[in-house]
Structures are given as structure tokens and as C-alpha cells.
PDB file of C-alpha atoms in Angstrom:
ATOM      1  CA  MET A 256     131.712 155.599 122.183  1.00 40.00           C
ATOM      2  CA  GLN A 257     134.776 156.651 120.173  1.00 46.00           C
ATOM      3  CA  GLU A 258     133.885 157.787 116.665  1.00 46.00           C
ATOM      4  CA  LEU A 259     135.919 156.132 113.881  1.00 46.00           C
ATOM      5  CA  GLY A 260     136.842 158.071 110.769  1.00 54.00           C
ATOM      6  CA  THR A 261     136.376 155.336 108.200  1.00 70.00           C
ATOM      7  CA  SER A 262     133.458 155.423 105.797  1.00 85.00           C
ATOM      8  CA  ALA A 263     132.499 151.909 106.859  1.00 88.00           C
ATOM      9  CA  ALA A 264     132.282 152.965 110.497  1.00 88.00           C
ATOM     10  CA  ALA A 265     130.248 156.043 109.563  1.00 87.00           C
ATOM     11  CA  ALA A 266     127.825 153.919 107.549  1.00 86.00           C
ATOM     12  CA  ARG A 267     127.512 151.458 110.424  1.00 89.00           C
ATOM     13  CA  ALA A 268     126.800 154.287 112.871  1.00 90.00           C
ATOM     14  CA  ARG A 269     124.086 155.686 110.558  1.00 89.00           C
ATOM     15  CA  ALA A 270     122.498 152.266 110.298  1.00 88.00           C
ATOM     16  CA  ILE A 271     122.463 151.873 114.087  1.00 91.00           C
ATOM     17  CA  TYR A 272     121.436 155.358 115.182  1.00 96.00           C
ATOM     18  CA  ASP A 273     119.657 156.988 112.220  1.00 97.00           C
ATOM     19  CA  TYR A 274     117.571 154.152 110.756  1.00 97.00           C
ATOM     20  CA  GLY A 275     115.166 151.611 112.140  1.00 97.00           C
ATOM     21  CA  HIS A 276     114.553 152.421 115.816  1.00 98.00           C
ATOM     22  CA  THR A 277     116.626 155.587 116.065  1.00 98.00           C
ATOM     23  CA  ALA A 278     118.456 157.298 118.857  1.00 98.00           C
ATOM     24  CA  ILE A 279     116.830 160.229 120.646  1.00 98.00           C
ATOM     25  CA  PHE A 280     117.679 163.513 118.933  1.00 98.00           C
ATOM     26  CA  ALA A 281     117.585 167.020 120.351  1.00 98.00           C
ATOM     27  CA  SER A 282     115.777 169.583 118.243  1.00 98.00           C
ATOM     28  CA  SER A 283     118.149 171.984 116.502  1.00 98.00           C
ATOM     29  CA  PHE A 284     115.424 174.649 116.710  1.00 98.00           C
ATOM     30  CA  ASP A 285     115.160 174.342 120.499  1.00 98.00           C
ATOM     31  CA  PRO A 286     117.367 171.686 122.164  1.00 98.00           C
ATOM     32  CA  ARG A 287     115.120 171.584 125.245  1.00 98.00           C
ATOM     33  CA  PHE A 288     112.856 169.355 123.152  1.00 98.00           C
ATOM     34  CA  HIS A 289     113.648 165.940 121.741  1.00 98.00           C
ATOM     35  CA  MET A 290     112.396 163.345 119.304  1.00 98.00           C
ATOM     36  CA  LEU A 291     112.879 159.721 118.374  1.00 98.00           C
ATOM     37  CA  LEU A 292     111.862 157.967 115.182  1.00 98.00           C
ATOM     38  CA  TYR A 293     111.292 154.750 113.384  1.00 98.00           C
ATOM     39  CA  VAL A 294     112.694 155.079 109.869  1.00 98.00           C
ATOM     40  CA  PRO A 295     111.905 152.101 107.604  1.00 97.00           C
ATOM     41  CA  PRO A 296     114.452 150.421 105.305  1.00 93.00           C
ATOM     42  CA  ALA A 297     112.874 152.046 102.259  1.00 93.00           C
ATOM     43  CA  ALA A 298     114.293 155.412 103.321  1.00 95.00           C
ATOM     44  CA  SER A 299     117.860 154.088 103.361  1.00 90.00           C
ATOM     45  CA  ASP A 300     117.351 152.985  99.759  1.00 88.00           C
ATOM     46  CA  GLY A 301     116.412 156.518  98.744  1.00 89.00           C
ATOM     47  CA  ARG A 302     112.704 155.864  98.246  1.00 94.00           C
ATOM     48  CA  LYS A 303     110.135 158.513  99.147  1.00 97.00           C
ATOM     49  CA  ILE A 304     108.135 157.633 102.238  1.00 98.00           C
ATOM     50  CA  ASP A 305     105.303 159.191 104.193  1.00 98.00           C
ATOM     51  CA  LEU A 306     105.369 160.409 107.791  1.00 98.00           C
ATOM     52  CA  LEU A 307     103.278 159.781 110.890  1.00 99.00           C
ATOM     53  CA  VAL A 308     103.781 162.035 113.912  1.00 99.00           C
ATOM     54  CA  ALA A 309     102.683 160.291 117.148  1.00 98.00           C
ATOM     55  CA  VAL A 310     102.298 162.554 120.183  1.00 98.00           C
ATOM     56  CA  HIS A 311     102.703 161.302 123.758  1.00 98.00           C
ATOM     57  CA  GLY A 312     100.387 161.838 126.713  1.00 98.00           C
ATOM     58  CA  THR A 313     101.081 163.505 130.035  1.00 97.00           C
ATOM     59  CA  GLY A 314     103.519 160.831 131.230  1.00 96.00           C
ATOM     60  CA  ARG A 315     105.710 161.254 128.115  1.00 97.00           C
ATOM     61  CA  THR A 316     106.779 157.574 128.210  1.00 95.00           C
ATOM     62  CA  SER A 317     104.323 156.744 125.431  1.00 97.00           C
ATOM     63  CA  ALA A 318     106.706 158.439 122.980  1.00 97.00           C
ATOM     64  CA  ILE A 319     108.783 155.239 123.010  1.00 97.00           C
ATOM     65  CA  GLU A 320     105.696 153.016 123.134  1.00 98.00           C
ATOM     66  CA  PHE A 321     104.207 154.730 120.090  1.00 98.00           C
ATOM     67  CA  ARG A 322     107.475 154.609 118.145  1.00 98.00           C
ATOM     68  CA  ASP A 323     107.767 150.889 118.790  1.00 98.00           C
ATOM     69  CA  GLY A 324     104.020 150.258 118.465  1.00 98.00           C
ATOM     70  CA  PHE A 325     103.872 151.823 114.997  1.00 98.00           C
ATOM     71  CA  ALA A 326     107.218 150.420 113.767  1.00 98.00           C
ATOM     72  CA  GLU A 327     105.733 147.386 112.008  1.00 98.00           C
ATOM     73  CA  PHE A 328     103.081 149.613 110.413  1.00 98.00           C
ATOM     74  CA  GLY A 329     105.830 151.955 109.243  1.00 98.00           C
ATOM     75  CA  ARG A 330     107.940 149.159 107.819  1.00 98.00           C
ATOM     76  CA  TYR A 331     105.150 147.645 105.745  1.00 97.00           C
ATOM     77  CA  HIS A 332     103.569 150.908 104.657  1.00 98.00           C
ATOM     78  CA  ASP A 333     106.789 152.826 103.900  1.00 97.00           C
ATOM     79  CA  CYS A 334     106.004 155.390 106.575  1.00 98.00           C
ATOM     80  CA  ALA A 335     108.414 156.944 109.067  1.00 98.00           C
ATOM     81  CA  VAL A 336     107.203 157.530 112.638  1.00 98.00           C
ATOM     82  CA  LEU A 337     108.331 160.669 114.473  1.00 98.00           C
ATOM     83  CA  CYS A 338     107.592 160.971 118.202  1.00 98.00           C
ATOM     84  CA  PRO A 339     108.306 164.363 119.768  1.00 98.00           C
ATOM     85  CA  ILE A 340     109.147 164.625 123.454  1.00 98.00           C
ATOM     86  CA  PHE A 341     107.880 167.749 125.216  1.00 98.00           C
ATOM     87  CA  PRO A 342     109.282 167.345 128.759  1.00 97.00           C
ATOM     88  CA  MET A 343     107.528 168.324 131.962  1.00 97.00           C
ATOM     89  CA  ASN A 344     109.041 171.248 133.847  1.00 97.00           C
ATOM     90  CA  VAL A 345     110.605 172.723 130.715  1.00 96.00           C
ATOM     91  CA  ARG A 346     110.301 176.232 132.215  1.00 96.00           C
ATOM     92  CA  GLY A 347     111.324 175.142 135.700  1.00 96.00           C
ATOM     93  CA  ASP A 348     107.828 175.535 137.129  1.00 96.00           C
ATOM     94  CA  GLY A 349     106.760 171.891 137.304  1.00 96.00           C
ATOM     95  CA  ALA A 350     104.086 172.360 134.618  1.00 96.00           C
ATOM     96  CA  ARG A 351     102.771 169.199 132.960  1.00 96.00           C
ATOM     97  CA  SER A 352     100.238 170.327 130.402  1.00 97.00           C
ATOM     98  CA  GLY A 353     101.522 173.324 128.455  1.00 97.00           C
ATOM     99  CA  TYR A 354     102.040 171.465 125.185  1.00 98.00           C
ATOM    100  CA  LYS A 355      98.430 170.267 125.174  1.00 98.00           C
ATOM    101  CA  TYR A 356      97.180 173.830 124.649  1.00 98.00           C
ATOM    102  CA  ILE A 357      99.806 174.646 121.960  1.00 98.00           C
ATOM    103  CA  GLU A 358     101.293 177.647 123.724  1.00 98.00           C
ATOM    104  CA  GLU A 359     102.992 178.030 127.094  1.00 97.00           C
ATOM    105  CA  ALA A 360     104.355 181.503 127.884  1.00 96.00           C
ATOM    106  CA  ASP A 361     106.738 182.161 124.963  1.00 96.00           C
ATOM    107  CA  ILE A 362     106.802 178.531 123.784  1.00 98.00           C
ATOM    108  CA  ARG A 363     104.794 177.599 120.683  1.00 98.00           C
ATOM    109  CA  TYR A 364     104.640 173.828 120.578  1.00 98.00           C
ATOM    110  CA  ASP A 365     103.167 173.762 117.076  1.00 98.00           C
ATOM    111  CA  SER A 366     106.214 175.668 115.800  1.00 98.00           C
ATOM    112  CA  ILE A 367     108.553 173.282 117.622  1.00 98.00           C
ATOM    113  CA  LEU A 368     106.814 170.258 116.091  1.00 98.00           C
ATOM    114  CA  LEU A 369     106.920 171.744 112.596  1.00 98.00           C
ATOM    115  CA  SER A 370     110.619 172.506 113.000  1.00 98.00           C
ATOM    116  CA  MET A 371     111.243 168.881 113.983  1.00 98.00           C
ATOM    117  CA  VAL A 372     109.429 167.648 110.887  1.00 98.00           C
ATOM    118  CA  GLU A 373     111.391 170.010 108.653  1.00 98.00           C
ATOM    119  CA  GLU A 374     114.703 169.051 110.267  1.00 98.00           C
ATOM    120  CA  MET A 375     114.078 165.332 109.821  1.00 98.00           C
ATOM    121  CA  ALA A 376     112.727 165.783 106.287  1.00 98.00           C
ATOM    122  CA  GLU A 377     116.018 167.408 105.348  1.00 98.00           C
ATOM    123  CA  LYS A 378     118.045 164.752 107.170  1.00 97.00           C
ATOM    124  CA  TYR A 379     116.346 161.910 105.293  1.00 97.00           C
ATOM    125  CA  GLY A 380     115.802 163.693 101.968  1.00 97.00           C
ATOM    126  CA  GLN A 381     112.004 163.545 102.162  1.00 98.00           C
ATOM    127  CA  ASP A 382     109.088 165.805 101.318  1.00 98.00           C
ATOM    128  CA  TRP A 383     107.079 165.877 104.528  1.00 98.00           C
ATOM    129  CA  SER A 384     105.208 169.082 103.809  1.00 98.00           C
ATOM    130  CA  ARG A 385     102.112 167.062 104.761  1.00 98.00           C
ATOM    131  CA  PHE A 386     101.995 164.285 107.317  1.00 99.00           C
ATOM    132  CA  ALA A 387      99.599 162.325 109.506  1.00 99.00           C
ATOM    133  CA  MET A 388      99.269 162.895 113.246  1.00 99.00           C
ATOM    134  CA  PHE A 389      98.048 160.675 116.061  1.00 99.00           C
ATOM    135  CA  GLY A 390      97.868 161.522 119.729  1.00 98.00           C
ATOM    136  CA  PHE A 391      96.221 159.934 122.744  1.00 98.00           C
ATOM    137  CA  SER A 392      95.113 161.628 125.969  1.00 98.00           C
ATOM    138  CA  GLY A 393      97.444 164.643 126.260  1.00 98.00           C
ATOM    139  CA  GLY A 394      98.518 163.869 122.708  1.00 98.00           C
ATOM    140  CA  GLY A 395      94.859 163.936 121.675  1.00 98.00           C
ATOM    141  CA  HIS A 396      94.690 167.459 123.099  1.00 98.00           C
ATOM    142  CA  PHE A 397      97.642 168.485 120.956  1.00 98.00           C
ATOM    143  CA  THR A 398      96.505 166.673 117.810  1.00 98.00           C
ATOM    144  CA  HIS A 399      93.047 168.201 117.482  1.00 98.00           C
ATOM    145  CA  ARG A 400      94.325 171.703 118.286  1.00 99.00           C
ATOM    146  CA  PHE A 401      97.163 171.301 115.785  1.00 99.00           C
ATOM    147  CA  ALA A 402      94.576 170.225 113.197  1.00 99.00           C
ATOM    148  CA  ILE A 403      92.532 173.347 113.906  1.00 99.00           C
ATOM    149  CA  LEU A 404      95.570 175.584 113.476  1.00 98.00           C
ATOM    150  CA  HIS A 405      97.435 173.772 110.669  1.00 98.00           C
ATOM    151  CA  PRO A 406      95.023 171.618 108.643  1.00 98.00           C
ATOM    152  CA  GLU A 407      96.994 172.313 105.465  1.00 98.00           C
ATOM    153  CA  ARG A 408      99.932 170.333 106.906  1.00 98.00           C
ATOM    154  CA  LEU A 409      97.960 167.122 107.537  1.00 98.00           C
ATOM    155  CA  TRP A 410      96.864 164.249 105.313  1.00 98.00           C
ATOM    156  CA  ALA A 411      95.162 162.582 108.296  1.00 98.00           C
ATOM    157  CA  ALA A 412      94.518 163.163 111.999  1.00 99.00           C
ATOM    158  CA  SER A 413      93.666 160.558 114.630  1.00 99.00           C
ATOM    159  CA  ILE A 414      92.476 162.104 117.891  1.00 99.00           C
ATOM    160  CA  GLY A 415      92.549 159.768 120.867  1.00 98.00           C
ATOM    161  CA  ALA A 416      90.656 160.445 124.101  1.00 98.00           C
ATOM    162  CA  PRO A 417      91.601 164.048 124.886  1.00 98.00           C
ATOM    163  CA  GLY A 418      90.656 165.210 128.367  1.00 98.00           C
ATOM    164  CA  SER A 419      89.446 168.598 127.138  1.00 98.00           C
ATOM    165  CA  VAL A 420      88.427 169.772 123.692  1.00 98.00           C
ATOM    166  CA  THR A 421      88.482 172.981 121.681  1.00 98.00           C
ATOM    167  CA  LEU A 422      85.203 173.328 119.816  1.00 98.00           C
ATOM    168  CA  LEU A 423      84.910 175.245 116.554  1.00 98.00           C
ATOM    169  CA  ASP A 424      82.911 177.900 118.392  1.00 98.00           C
ATOM    170  CA  PRO A 425      83.433 181.447 117.075  1.00 98.00           C
ATOM    171  CA  GLY A 426      81.691 182.855 120.152  1.00 98.00           C
ATOM    172  CA  ARG A 427      84.319 181.729 122.689  1.00 98.00           C
ATOM    173  CA  ASP A 428      88.036 182.391 123.055  1.00 98.00           C
ATOM    174  CA  TRP A 429      90.833 179.825 122.973  1.00 98.00           C
ATOM    175  CA  TRP A 430      91.094 177.194 124.332  1.00 98.00           C
ATOM    176  CA  VAL A 431      87.341 176.535 124.707  1.00 98.00           C
ATOM    177  CA  GLY A 432      86.568 178.067 121.297  1.00 98.00           C
ATOM    178  CA  ILE A 433      88.313 179.684 118.329  1.00 98.00           C
ATOM    179  CA  ARG A 434      87.116 183.312 118.388  1.00 98.00           C
ATOM    180  CA  ASP A 435      90.606 184.780 118.957  1.00 98.00           C
ATOM    181  CA  VAL A 436      92.670 182.254 116.954  1.00 98.00           C
ATOM    182  CA  ALA A 437      93.843 184.786 114.357  1.00 98.00           C
ATOM    183  CA  GLU A 438      95.011 187.281 116.977  1.00 98.00           C
ATOM    184  CA  ARG A 439      96.549 184.645 119.249  1.00 98.00           C
ATOM    185  CA  PHE A 440      98.290 182.449 116.681  1.00 98.00           C
ATOM    186  CA  GLY A 441      98.763 184.745 113.708  1.00 97.00           C
ATOM    187  CA  LYS A 442      96.549 182.874 111.239  1.00 96.00           C
ATOM    188  CA  PRO A 443      92.774 182.540 110.855  1.00 97.00           C
ATOM    189  CA  PHE A 444      90.898 179.280 111.177  1.00 98.00           C
ATOM    190  CA  ASP A 445      90.511 177.654 107.745  1.00 98.00           C
ATOM    191  CA  ALA A 446      87.362 175.508 107.793  1.00 98.00           C
ATOM    192  CA  LYS A 447      87.742 174.456 104.143  1.00 98.00           C
ATOM    193  CA  ALA A 448      91.257 173.140 104.734  1.00 98.00           C
ATOM    194  CA  LEU A 449      90.157 171.222 107.835  1.00 98.00           C
ATOM    195  CA  ALA A 450      87.257 169.683 105.898  1.00 98.00           C
ATOM    196  CA  ARG A 451      89.805 168.160 103.504  1.00 98.00           C
ATOM    197  CA  VAL A 452      91.545 166.250 106.313  1.00 98.00           C
ATOM    198  CA  PRO A 453      90.275 162.718 107.082  1.00 98.00           C
ATOM    199  CA  VAL A 454      89.798 162.643 110.864  1.00 99.00           C
ATOM    200  CA  GLN A 455      89.434 159.701 113.211  1.00 99.00           C
ATOM    201  CA  MET A 456      88.299 160.092 116.809  1.00 99.00           C
ATOM    202  CA  VAL A 457      88.935 157.096 119.064  1.00 98.00           C
ATOM    203  CA  VAL A 458      88.138 156.393 122.710  1.00 98.00           C
ATOM    204  CA  GLY A 459      87.651 153.367 124.921  1.00 98.00           C
ATOM    205  CA  GLY A 460      84.084 152.435 125.790  1.00 98.00           C
ATOM    206  CA  LEU A 461      85.079 152.198 129.468  1.00 98.00           C
ATOM    207  CA  ASP A 462      87.074 155.458 129.541  1.00 98.00           C
ATOM    208  CA  LEU A 463      84.879 156.919 132.277  1.00 98.00           C
ATOM    209  CA  GLU A 464      87.155 158.431 134.943  1.00 97.00           C
ATOM    210  CA  THR A 465      86.854 162.195 135.348  1.00 98.00           C
ATOM    211  CA  TRP A 466      89.246 163.027 138.211  1.00 97.00           C
ATOM    212  CA  GLU A 467      91.969 164.373 135.903  1.00 96.00           C
ATOM    213  CA  ILE A 468      89.830 166.163 133.337  1.00 98.00           C
ATOM    214  CA  THR A 469      87.295 168.163 135.357  1.00 98.00           C
ATOM    215  CA  HIS A 470      88.384 171.808 135.434  1.00 97.00           C
ATOM    216  CA  LYS A 471      87.942 173.578 138.764  1.00 97.00           C
ATOM    217  CA  GLU A 472      87.300 177.287 138.937  1.00 96.00           C
ATOM    218  CA  GLY A 473      90.586 179.037 139.677  1.00 95.00           C
ATOM    219  CA  SER A 474      92.758 176.235 138.240  1.00 95.00           C
ATOM    220  CA  LYS A 475      95.387 176.956 135.569  1.00 94.00           C
ATOM    221  CA  TYR A 476      93.240 176.194 132.517  1.00 97.00           C
ATOM    222  CA  TRP A 477      89.883 177.218 133.935  1.00 98.00           C
ATOM    223  CA  MET A 478      87.638 179.190 131.575  1.00 97.00           C
ATOM    224  CA  ASP A 479      83.905 179.648 131.372  1.00 97.00           C
ATOM    225  CA  GLY A 480      82.690 176.649 129.423  1.00 97.00           C
ATOM    226  CA  ALA A 481      85.706 174.491 130.285  1.00 98.00           C
ATOM    227  CA  ASN A 482      83.508 171.509 131.208  1.00 98.00           C
ATOM    228  CA  ASP A 483      80.586 172.140 128.876  1.00 98.00           C
ATOM    229  CA  ALA A 484      81.540 169.468 126.313  1.00 98.00           C
ATOM    230  CA  GLY A 485      80.667 166.657 128.733  1.00 98.00           C
ATOM    231  CA  GLU A 486      81.847 164.841 131.830  1.00 98.00           C
ATOM    232  CA  THR A 487      83.871 161.931 130.430  1.00 98.00           C
ATOM    233  CA  ARG A 488      86.446 161.773 127.665  1.00 98.00           C
ATOM    234  CA  GLY A 489      83.980 159.893 125.487  1.00 98.00           C
ATOM    235  CA  GLN A 490      81.294 162.535 125.916  1.00 98.00           C
ATOM    236  CA  ARG A 491      83.734 165.320 125.184  1.00 98.00           C
ATOM    237  CA  LEU A 492      85.070 163.569 122.100  1.00 98.00           C
ATOM    238  CA  ARG A 493      81.547 163.086 120.725  1.00 98.00           C
ATOM    239  CA  THR A 494      80.879 166.794 121.258  1.00 98.00           C
ATOM    240  CA  LEU A 495      84.094 167.555 119.369  1.00 98.00           C
ATOM    241  CA  ALA A 496      82.990 165.228 116.566  1.00 98.00           C
ATOM    242  CA  ARG A 497      79.690 167.099 116.217  1.00 98.00           C
ATOM    243  CA  SER A 498      81.554 170.412 116.143  1.00 98.00           C
ATOM    244  CA  PHE A 499      83.916 169.192 113.414  1.00 98.00           C
ATOM    245  CA  GLU A 500      81.084 167.627 111.412  1.00 98.00           C
ATOM    246  CA  ALA A 501      79.182 170.913 111.483  1.00 98.00           C
ATOM    247  CA  ALA A 502      82.239 172.467 109.807  1.00 97.00           C
ATOM    248  CA  GLY A 503      82.155 169.857 107.037  1.00 98.00           C
ATOM    249  CA  VAL A 504      84.781 167.439 108.396  1.00 98.00           C
ATOM    250  CA  ASN A 505      84.327 163.730 107.672  1.00 97.00           C
ATOM    251  CA  ILE A 506      84.703 161.925 111.011  1.00 98.00           C
ATOM    252  CA  THR A 507      85.432 158.243 111.620  1.00 98.00           C
ATOM    253  CA  PHE A 508      84.356 157.702 115.238  1.00 98.00           C
ATOM    254  CA  ASP A 509      85.662 154.558 116.939  1.00 98.00           C
ATOM    255  CA  GLU A 510      84.543 153.654 120.447  1.00 98.00           C
ATOM    256  CA  VAL A 511      86.502 150.550 121.396  1.00 98.00           C
ATOM    257  CA  PRO A 512      84.404 148.171 123.547  1.00 98.00           C
ATOM    258  CA  GLY A 513      85.796 146.998 126.864  1.00 98.00           C
ATOM    259  CA  VAL A 514      88.726 149.435 126.846  1.00 98.00           C
ATOM    260  CA  ALA A 515      89.366 152.079 129.483  1.00 98.00           C
ATOM    261  CA  HIS A 516      91.967 154.866 129.169  1.00 98.00           C
ATOM    262  CA  ASP A 517      94.543 152.571 127.563  1.00 98.00           C
ATOM    263  CA  ARG A 518      96.531 153.985 124.665  1.00 97.00           C
ATOM    264  CA  MET A 519      97.990 150.698 123.438  1.00 98.00           C
ATOM    265  CA  LYS A 520      94.600 148.991 123.168  1.00 98.00           C
ATOM    266  CA  VAL A 521      93.332 151.474 120.576  1.00 98.00           C
ATOM    267  CA  LEU A 522      96.347 151.301 118.249  1.00 98.00           C
ATOM    268  CA  ASP A 523      94.902 148.609 115.983  1.00 98.00           C
ATOM    269  CA  ARG A 524      91.913 150.862 115.211  1.00 98.00           C
ATOM    270  CA  VAL A 525      94.291 153.735 114.516  1.00 98.00           C
ATOM    271  CA  LYS A 526      96.461 151.623 112.213  1.00 98.00           C
ATOM    272  CA  ASP A 527      93.394 150.479 110.255  1.00 98.00           C
ATOM    273  CA  PHE A 528      92.300 154.085 109.766  1.00 98.00           C
ATOM    274  CA  LEU A 529      95.775 155.242 108.732  1.00 98.00           C
ATOM    275  CA  ALA A 530      96.281 152.313 106.347  1.00 98.00           C
ATOM    276  CA  GLU A 531      92.975 152.998 104.586  1.00 98.00           C
ATOM    277  CA  THR A 532      93.668 156.731 104.397  1.00 98.00           C
ATOM    278  CA  LEU A 533      97.202 156.184 103.137  1.00 98.00           C
ATOM    279  CA  ALA A 534      95.976 153.814 100.430  1.00 97.00           C
ATOM    280  CA  ARG A 535      93.475 156.389  99.197  1.00 97.00           C
ATOM    281  CA  ARG A 536      96.138 159.124  99.316  1.00 97.00           C
ATOM    282  CA  ARG A 537      98.549 157.112  97.208  1.00 96.00           C
ATOM    283  CA  ALA A 538      95.891 156.024  94.752  1.00 96.00           C
ATOM    284  CA  ALA A 539      94.977 159.667  94.191  1.00 91.00           C
TER     285      ALA A 539
END
């Protein structure tokens, strides 16, 4: 498309590509990674809005589904939706799951996500020093580990059906526990900061398949204790909830009846949680 130099054409292009359901942007920090957003009309009027980061699962296609699925929520709650895209095979090795564990060789996915938030905050003139995060399946992996590492950046976290969980266990190393978090990630675990974050954990009542989440000895992410949290996603999420609660975190646990591993069928529960949390945040 030929770019026109007139101010009217520039304003029209911004309206089409930068607001509402946006184009896909490459990260300036690392252009291997991308993002797309929903930016509500309030932002174009200069109002201050909040931010929800919604993290895709292993297939990555849910980035678009989440952007579109949360768009109405964002419009009526003055909340932008940012969906990062962490592609498979980013290092040319066919790997699917690196982002779920925060680090992959020299890639720090938490740093990439934070750079995306900062870049978009500057683009839209917003203060997004704190934001909410939702992720389902692989995104649930990322979300609860991000919350462990960066609780001070979150005003809410919704953790959906992760296949494996990191417990707040100081006797085991990452990713099963948190004993070496300070050495590995350059900052200690802050239990008090995490306890200030409202956390939802959500899983389908029929989310019972285990073929993709059972770690085999010798596999890439195998560690002693890799399967100790339970067999199914629901069992593992309840174990994570108990671990967080023991650290003083207030957990809203939602098991959705009749739902298997279906990300779109839990979104209403997530929206209810975020709307209630956002209302309390603004009232305070």
C-alpha cells in the first residue's frame, strides 16, 4: 500500500492500523517476536486506560483469538489488550515450549514481554507500569512463572490450565521450584509482592488428558519432581493454588463444569474476575 503524505491520510492509517483491532507489530527490542493489540476508542481520545496482556498457548493461534475475544471487554472497561507472539522454531531447532519456562538459551521471554509493554505504553502515551496478565495452557505456564518473577508489575493474574507448574518450593531448583531464582534470573522471589496480586486459577472440569503434560525421564524439561504436582492439569493447578496460598496469595479458583481443554470456554470466567478486580483497583 502506497503511503500518502497528507495529514488526513496519516490519521486514517493510524485509525486503521494502530487502534481498534491493530496490525501485527514486530518488537523493536527483538524483531523475531511480534504482538497484536486491541486498543479501545478511549485511547485515541487521550484518556488513560489499563492494560491486559493475554498470552497464547503452544499453537500460537490463540493470540488472535484472545485479542478478539477480549476486545468487547476492553472497549467497555477502557482496557487495551496486548497479545505477544512467541513463534515456534525461533532458534531454528523446532522447539515449541521455550517461552513457557521464561528462558530459552540466551532468550529471556519475560524481558521481551516487558519491552513490548514499554514500547506500546510509549506509543499510546500510557502508564502501563502495572498490568494484568492472562494465559491459558502454554500461556498459563508463562503467566504463573511471570507472576513469580515480576509480581510488582501485575495488578492481576489469571492462570489457565498450565500443563506443568512451578511451586513456591525453596528446596527445589527452577522450574520445579524456586531455590535458584535469584542466581538464575537476577532477582530474588518476593513473596510479599506476590501476595498483593489478586490471582485467579481456571481450568475445565473435564480437562483430563495427560498425553502432552507427563514428563518422561530424559526429555527436554525432565527434572526430579516434574510430575509430582499431579497427573492432570486440574490436579496440578490445585497444587499450585495451595503453594500460592501458603505464601499468602488470595486465590480465586474456578473449575468450569463440562469444559475440557478449551481456552475460549473459560473466557467468561476470566472476564468476570478481571472486571471485579479492575473495579476494585479503580475504586482504590
